[in-house]
Tab-separated table of C-alpha atoms in Angstrom:
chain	number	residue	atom	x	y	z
S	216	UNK	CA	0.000	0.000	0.000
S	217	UNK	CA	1.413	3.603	-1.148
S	218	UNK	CA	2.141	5.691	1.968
S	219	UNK	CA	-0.452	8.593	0.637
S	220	UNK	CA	-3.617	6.210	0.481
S	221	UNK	CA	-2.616	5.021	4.427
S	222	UNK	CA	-4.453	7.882	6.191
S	223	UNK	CA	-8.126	6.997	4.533
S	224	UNK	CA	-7.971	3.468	5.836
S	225	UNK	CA	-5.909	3.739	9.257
S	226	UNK	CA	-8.545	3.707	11.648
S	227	UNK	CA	-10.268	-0.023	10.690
S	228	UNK	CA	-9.254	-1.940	14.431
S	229	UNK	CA	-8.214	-4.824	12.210
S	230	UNK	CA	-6.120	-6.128	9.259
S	231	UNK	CA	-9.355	-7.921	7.716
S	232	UNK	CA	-11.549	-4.781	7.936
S	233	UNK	CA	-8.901	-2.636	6.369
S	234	UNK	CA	-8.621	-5.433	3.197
S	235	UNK	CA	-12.209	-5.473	3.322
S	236	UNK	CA	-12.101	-1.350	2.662
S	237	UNK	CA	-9.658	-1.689	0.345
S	238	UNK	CA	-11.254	-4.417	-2.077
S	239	UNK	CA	-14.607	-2.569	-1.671
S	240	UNK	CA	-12.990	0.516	-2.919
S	241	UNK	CA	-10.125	-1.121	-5.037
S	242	UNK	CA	-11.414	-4.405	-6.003
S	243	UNK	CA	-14.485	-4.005	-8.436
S	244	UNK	CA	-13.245	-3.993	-12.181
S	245	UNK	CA	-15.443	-1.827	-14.335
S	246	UNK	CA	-15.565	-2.299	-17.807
S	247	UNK	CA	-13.607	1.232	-18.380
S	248	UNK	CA	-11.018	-0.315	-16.124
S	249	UNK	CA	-10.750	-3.255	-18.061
S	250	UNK	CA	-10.649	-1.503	-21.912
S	251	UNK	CA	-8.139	0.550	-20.176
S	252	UNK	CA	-6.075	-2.693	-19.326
S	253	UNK	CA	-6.209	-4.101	-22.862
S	254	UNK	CA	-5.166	-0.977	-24.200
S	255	UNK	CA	-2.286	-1.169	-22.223
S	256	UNK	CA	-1.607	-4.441	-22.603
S	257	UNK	CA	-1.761	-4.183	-26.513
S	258	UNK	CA	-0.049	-0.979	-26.987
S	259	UNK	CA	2.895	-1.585	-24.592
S	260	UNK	CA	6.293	-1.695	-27.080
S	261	UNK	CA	9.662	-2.934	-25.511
S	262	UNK	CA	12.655	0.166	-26.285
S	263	UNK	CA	15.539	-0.617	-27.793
S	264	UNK	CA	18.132	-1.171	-24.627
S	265	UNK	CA	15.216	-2.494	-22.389
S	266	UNK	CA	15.924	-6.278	-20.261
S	267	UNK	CA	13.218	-8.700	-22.449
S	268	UNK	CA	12.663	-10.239	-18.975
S	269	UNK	CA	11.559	-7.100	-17.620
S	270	UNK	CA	9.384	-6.221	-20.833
S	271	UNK	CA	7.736	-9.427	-20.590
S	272	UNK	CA	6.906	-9.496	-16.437
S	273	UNK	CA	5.652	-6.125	-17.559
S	274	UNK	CA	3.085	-8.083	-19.711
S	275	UNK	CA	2.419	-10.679	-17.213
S	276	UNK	CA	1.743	-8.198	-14.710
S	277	UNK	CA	-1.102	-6.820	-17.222
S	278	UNK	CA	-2.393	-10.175	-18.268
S	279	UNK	CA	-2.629	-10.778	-14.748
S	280	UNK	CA	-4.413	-7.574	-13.347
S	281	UNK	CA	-6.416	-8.948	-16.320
S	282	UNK	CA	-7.098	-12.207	-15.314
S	283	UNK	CA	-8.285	-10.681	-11.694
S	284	UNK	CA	-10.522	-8.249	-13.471
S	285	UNK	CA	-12.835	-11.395	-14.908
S	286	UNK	CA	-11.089	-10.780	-18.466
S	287	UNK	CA	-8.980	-14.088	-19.194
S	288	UNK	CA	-6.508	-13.560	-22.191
S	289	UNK	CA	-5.504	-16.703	-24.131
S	290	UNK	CA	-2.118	-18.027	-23.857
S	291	UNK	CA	-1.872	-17.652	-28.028
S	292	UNK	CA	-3.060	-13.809	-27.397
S	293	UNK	CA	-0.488	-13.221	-25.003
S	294	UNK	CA	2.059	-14.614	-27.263
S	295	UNK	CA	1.586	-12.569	-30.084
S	296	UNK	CA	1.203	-9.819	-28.080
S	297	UNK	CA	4.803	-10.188	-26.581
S	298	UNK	CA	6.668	-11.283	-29.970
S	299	UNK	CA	4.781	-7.789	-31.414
S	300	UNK	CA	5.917	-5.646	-29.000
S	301	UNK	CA	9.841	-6.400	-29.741
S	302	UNK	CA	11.614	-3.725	-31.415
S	303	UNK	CA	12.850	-3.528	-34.697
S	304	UNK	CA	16.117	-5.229	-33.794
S	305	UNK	CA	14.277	-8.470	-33.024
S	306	UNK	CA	12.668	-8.292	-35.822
S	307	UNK	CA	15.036	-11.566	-37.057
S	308	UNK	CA	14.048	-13.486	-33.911
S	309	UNK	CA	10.298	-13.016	-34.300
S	310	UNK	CA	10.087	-14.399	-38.126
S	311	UNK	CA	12.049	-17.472	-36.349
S	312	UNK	CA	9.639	-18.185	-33.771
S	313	UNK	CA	6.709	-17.882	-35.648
S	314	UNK	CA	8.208	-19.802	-38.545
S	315	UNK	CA	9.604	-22.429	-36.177
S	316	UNK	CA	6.299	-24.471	-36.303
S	317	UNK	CA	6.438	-25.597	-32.624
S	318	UNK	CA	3.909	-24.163	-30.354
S	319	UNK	CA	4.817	-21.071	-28.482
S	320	UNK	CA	3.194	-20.802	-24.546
S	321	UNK	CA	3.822	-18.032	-22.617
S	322	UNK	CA	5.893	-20.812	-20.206
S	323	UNK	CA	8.657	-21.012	-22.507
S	324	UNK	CA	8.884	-17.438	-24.677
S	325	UNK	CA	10.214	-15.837	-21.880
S	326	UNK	CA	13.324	-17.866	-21.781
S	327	UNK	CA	13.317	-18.634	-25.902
S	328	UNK	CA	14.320	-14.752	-25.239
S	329	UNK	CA	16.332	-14.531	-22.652
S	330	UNK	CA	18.134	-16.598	-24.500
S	331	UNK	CA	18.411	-14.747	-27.956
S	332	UNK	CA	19.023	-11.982	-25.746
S	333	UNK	CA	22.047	-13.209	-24.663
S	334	UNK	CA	23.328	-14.238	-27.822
S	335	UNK	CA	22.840	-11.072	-29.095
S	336	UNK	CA	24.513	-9.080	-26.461
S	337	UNK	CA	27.796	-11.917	-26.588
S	338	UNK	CA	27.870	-11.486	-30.809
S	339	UNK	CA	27.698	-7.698	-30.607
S	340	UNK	CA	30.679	-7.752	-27.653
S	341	UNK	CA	32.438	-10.261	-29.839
S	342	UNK	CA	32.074	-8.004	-33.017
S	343	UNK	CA	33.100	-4.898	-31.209
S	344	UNK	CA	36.165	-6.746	-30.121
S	345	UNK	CA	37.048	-8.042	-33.429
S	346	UNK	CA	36.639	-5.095	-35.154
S	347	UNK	CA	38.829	-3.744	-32.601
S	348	UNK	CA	41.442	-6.387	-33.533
S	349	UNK	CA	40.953	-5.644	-36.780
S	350	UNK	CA	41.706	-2.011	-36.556
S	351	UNK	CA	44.870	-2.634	-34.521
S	352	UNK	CA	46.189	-4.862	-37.241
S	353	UNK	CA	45.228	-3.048	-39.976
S	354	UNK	CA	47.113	0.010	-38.172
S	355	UNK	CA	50.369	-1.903	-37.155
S	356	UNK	CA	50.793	-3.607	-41.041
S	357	UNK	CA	50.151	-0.347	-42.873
S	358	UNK	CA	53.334	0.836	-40.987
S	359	UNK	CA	55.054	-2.385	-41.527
S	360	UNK	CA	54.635	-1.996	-45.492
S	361	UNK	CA	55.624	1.617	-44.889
S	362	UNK	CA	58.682	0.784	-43.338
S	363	UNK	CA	59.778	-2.226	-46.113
S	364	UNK	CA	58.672	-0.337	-48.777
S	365	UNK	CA	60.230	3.505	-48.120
S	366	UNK	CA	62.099	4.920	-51.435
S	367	UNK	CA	64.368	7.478	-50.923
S	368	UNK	CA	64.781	9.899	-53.444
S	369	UNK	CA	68.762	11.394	-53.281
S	370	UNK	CA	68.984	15.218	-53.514
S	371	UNK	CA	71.454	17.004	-55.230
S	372	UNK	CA	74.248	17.592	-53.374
S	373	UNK	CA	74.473	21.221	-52.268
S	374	UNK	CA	77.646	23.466	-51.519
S	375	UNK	CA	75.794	24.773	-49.044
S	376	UNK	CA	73.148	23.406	-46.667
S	377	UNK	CA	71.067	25.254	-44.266
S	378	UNK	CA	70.728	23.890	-40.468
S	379	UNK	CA	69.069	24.402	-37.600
S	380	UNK	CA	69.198	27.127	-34.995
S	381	UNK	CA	72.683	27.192	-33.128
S	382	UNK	CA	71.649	26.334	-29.686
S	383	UNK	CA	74.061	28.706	-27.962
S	384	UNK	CA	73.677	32.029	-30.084
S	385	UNK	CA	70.229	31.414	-32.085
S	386	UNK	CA	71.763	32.119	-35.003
S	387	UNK	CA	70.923	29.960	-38.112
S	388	UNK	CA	73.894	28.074	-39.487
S	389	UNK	CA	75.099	25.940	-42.602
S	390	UNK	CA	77.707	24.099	-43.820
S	391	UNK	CA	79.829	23.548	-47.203
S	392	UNK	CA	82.309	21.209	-48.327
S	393	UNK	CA	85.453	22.767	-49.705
S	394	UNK	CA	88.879	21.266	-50.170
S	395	UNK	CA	86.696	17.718	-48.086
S	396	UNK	CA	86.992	19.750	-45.248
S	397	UNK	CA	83.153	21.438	-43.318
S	398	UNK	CA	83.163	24.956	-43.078
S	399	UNK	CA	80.352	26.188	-40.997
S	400	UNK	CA	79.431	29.772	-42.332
S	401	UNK	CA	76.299	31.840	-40.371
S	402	UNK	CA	73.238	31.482	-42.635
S	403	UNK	CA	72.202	35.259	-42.823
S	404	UNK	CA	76.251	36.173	-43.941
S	405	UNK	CA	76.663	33.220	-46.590
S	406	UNK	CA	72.895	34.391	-47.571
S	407	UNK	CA	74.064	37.667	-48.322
S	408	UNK	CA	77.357	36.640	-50.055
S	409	UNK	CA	75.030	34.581	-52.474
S	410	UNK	CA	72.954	37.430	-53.850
């Protein structure tokens, strides 16, 4: 019992005069009521990352409030009412039940799909992983063909070669060979001589 509805039933002296309140007010099923049920119970769809065990206690719950109303759904009924409510994504697994030819109860869908459901959920972590895999080696041979199969292309060899920045003065510096001996000549002064 919700804690709000305590207060209008409280002061019955005992525990069977407080159900007997409660089914008086509670316990009569009105037609209304019971269209309102079925329309739940029809309409109810399972989302995409929904449990299928929770989807389908969901519908057992109805079928059950149902049953207590004085409106008895079929076993069939409830059955294609559960493999309709599956989203798209089991589309695949509802064309194999119904297709199956065996005789679906509402005693074994619930595990046919607990089942599927955990096939699915191991093939989708075992794709993710292997596409994973494959990335990896896909990354680790393109560099391994890069590395075998590097051309270099030989420059021209130049009198004089421009380096990096001197470390000590900042200045940039090169380098030519004259007489097989390195002269190291400041870039902006052998610049300059150039022109």
């Amino acid at each position: 019992m919700k804690d709000n509805i305590i207060p209008l039933f409280e002061e019955r002296p005992t525990a069977k005069e407080m159900m007997d309140a409660l089914e008086t007010k509670y316990g009569c099923r009105s037609d209304t009521q019971i269209q309102l049920l079925l329309d739940k119970f029809n309409n109810i769809k399972m989302n995409e990352g929904d449990v299928v065990r929770d989807h389908v206690n969901q519908l057992e719950l109805i079928a059950k409030e149902l049953a207590n109303a004085g409106h008895t759904l079929s076993d069939k009924m409830q059955v294609t009412v559960v493999l309709n409510s599956l989203p798209p994504s089991w589309d695949h697994v509802v064309t194999s039940l119904t297709h199956s030819g065996k005789e679906l109860a509402m005693t074994t869908l619930p595990v046919l799909l607990m089942l599927e459901e955990d096939r699915m959920k191991r093939r989708k972590r075992d794709n993710a992983s292997s596409s994973l895999m494959m990335a990896q080696s896909s990354h680790t041979t393109q560099f391994k063909h890069k590395r075998f199969k590097k051309q270099w292309t030989r420059k021209p060899r130049q009198e004089y070669k421009p380096r990096d920045v001197c470390y000590r003065c900042d200045e940039k510096y090169g380098y030519s060979l004259e007489n097989g001996e390195i002269q190291i000549y400041p870039y902006e002064s052998y610049k300059v001589n150039i022109i």
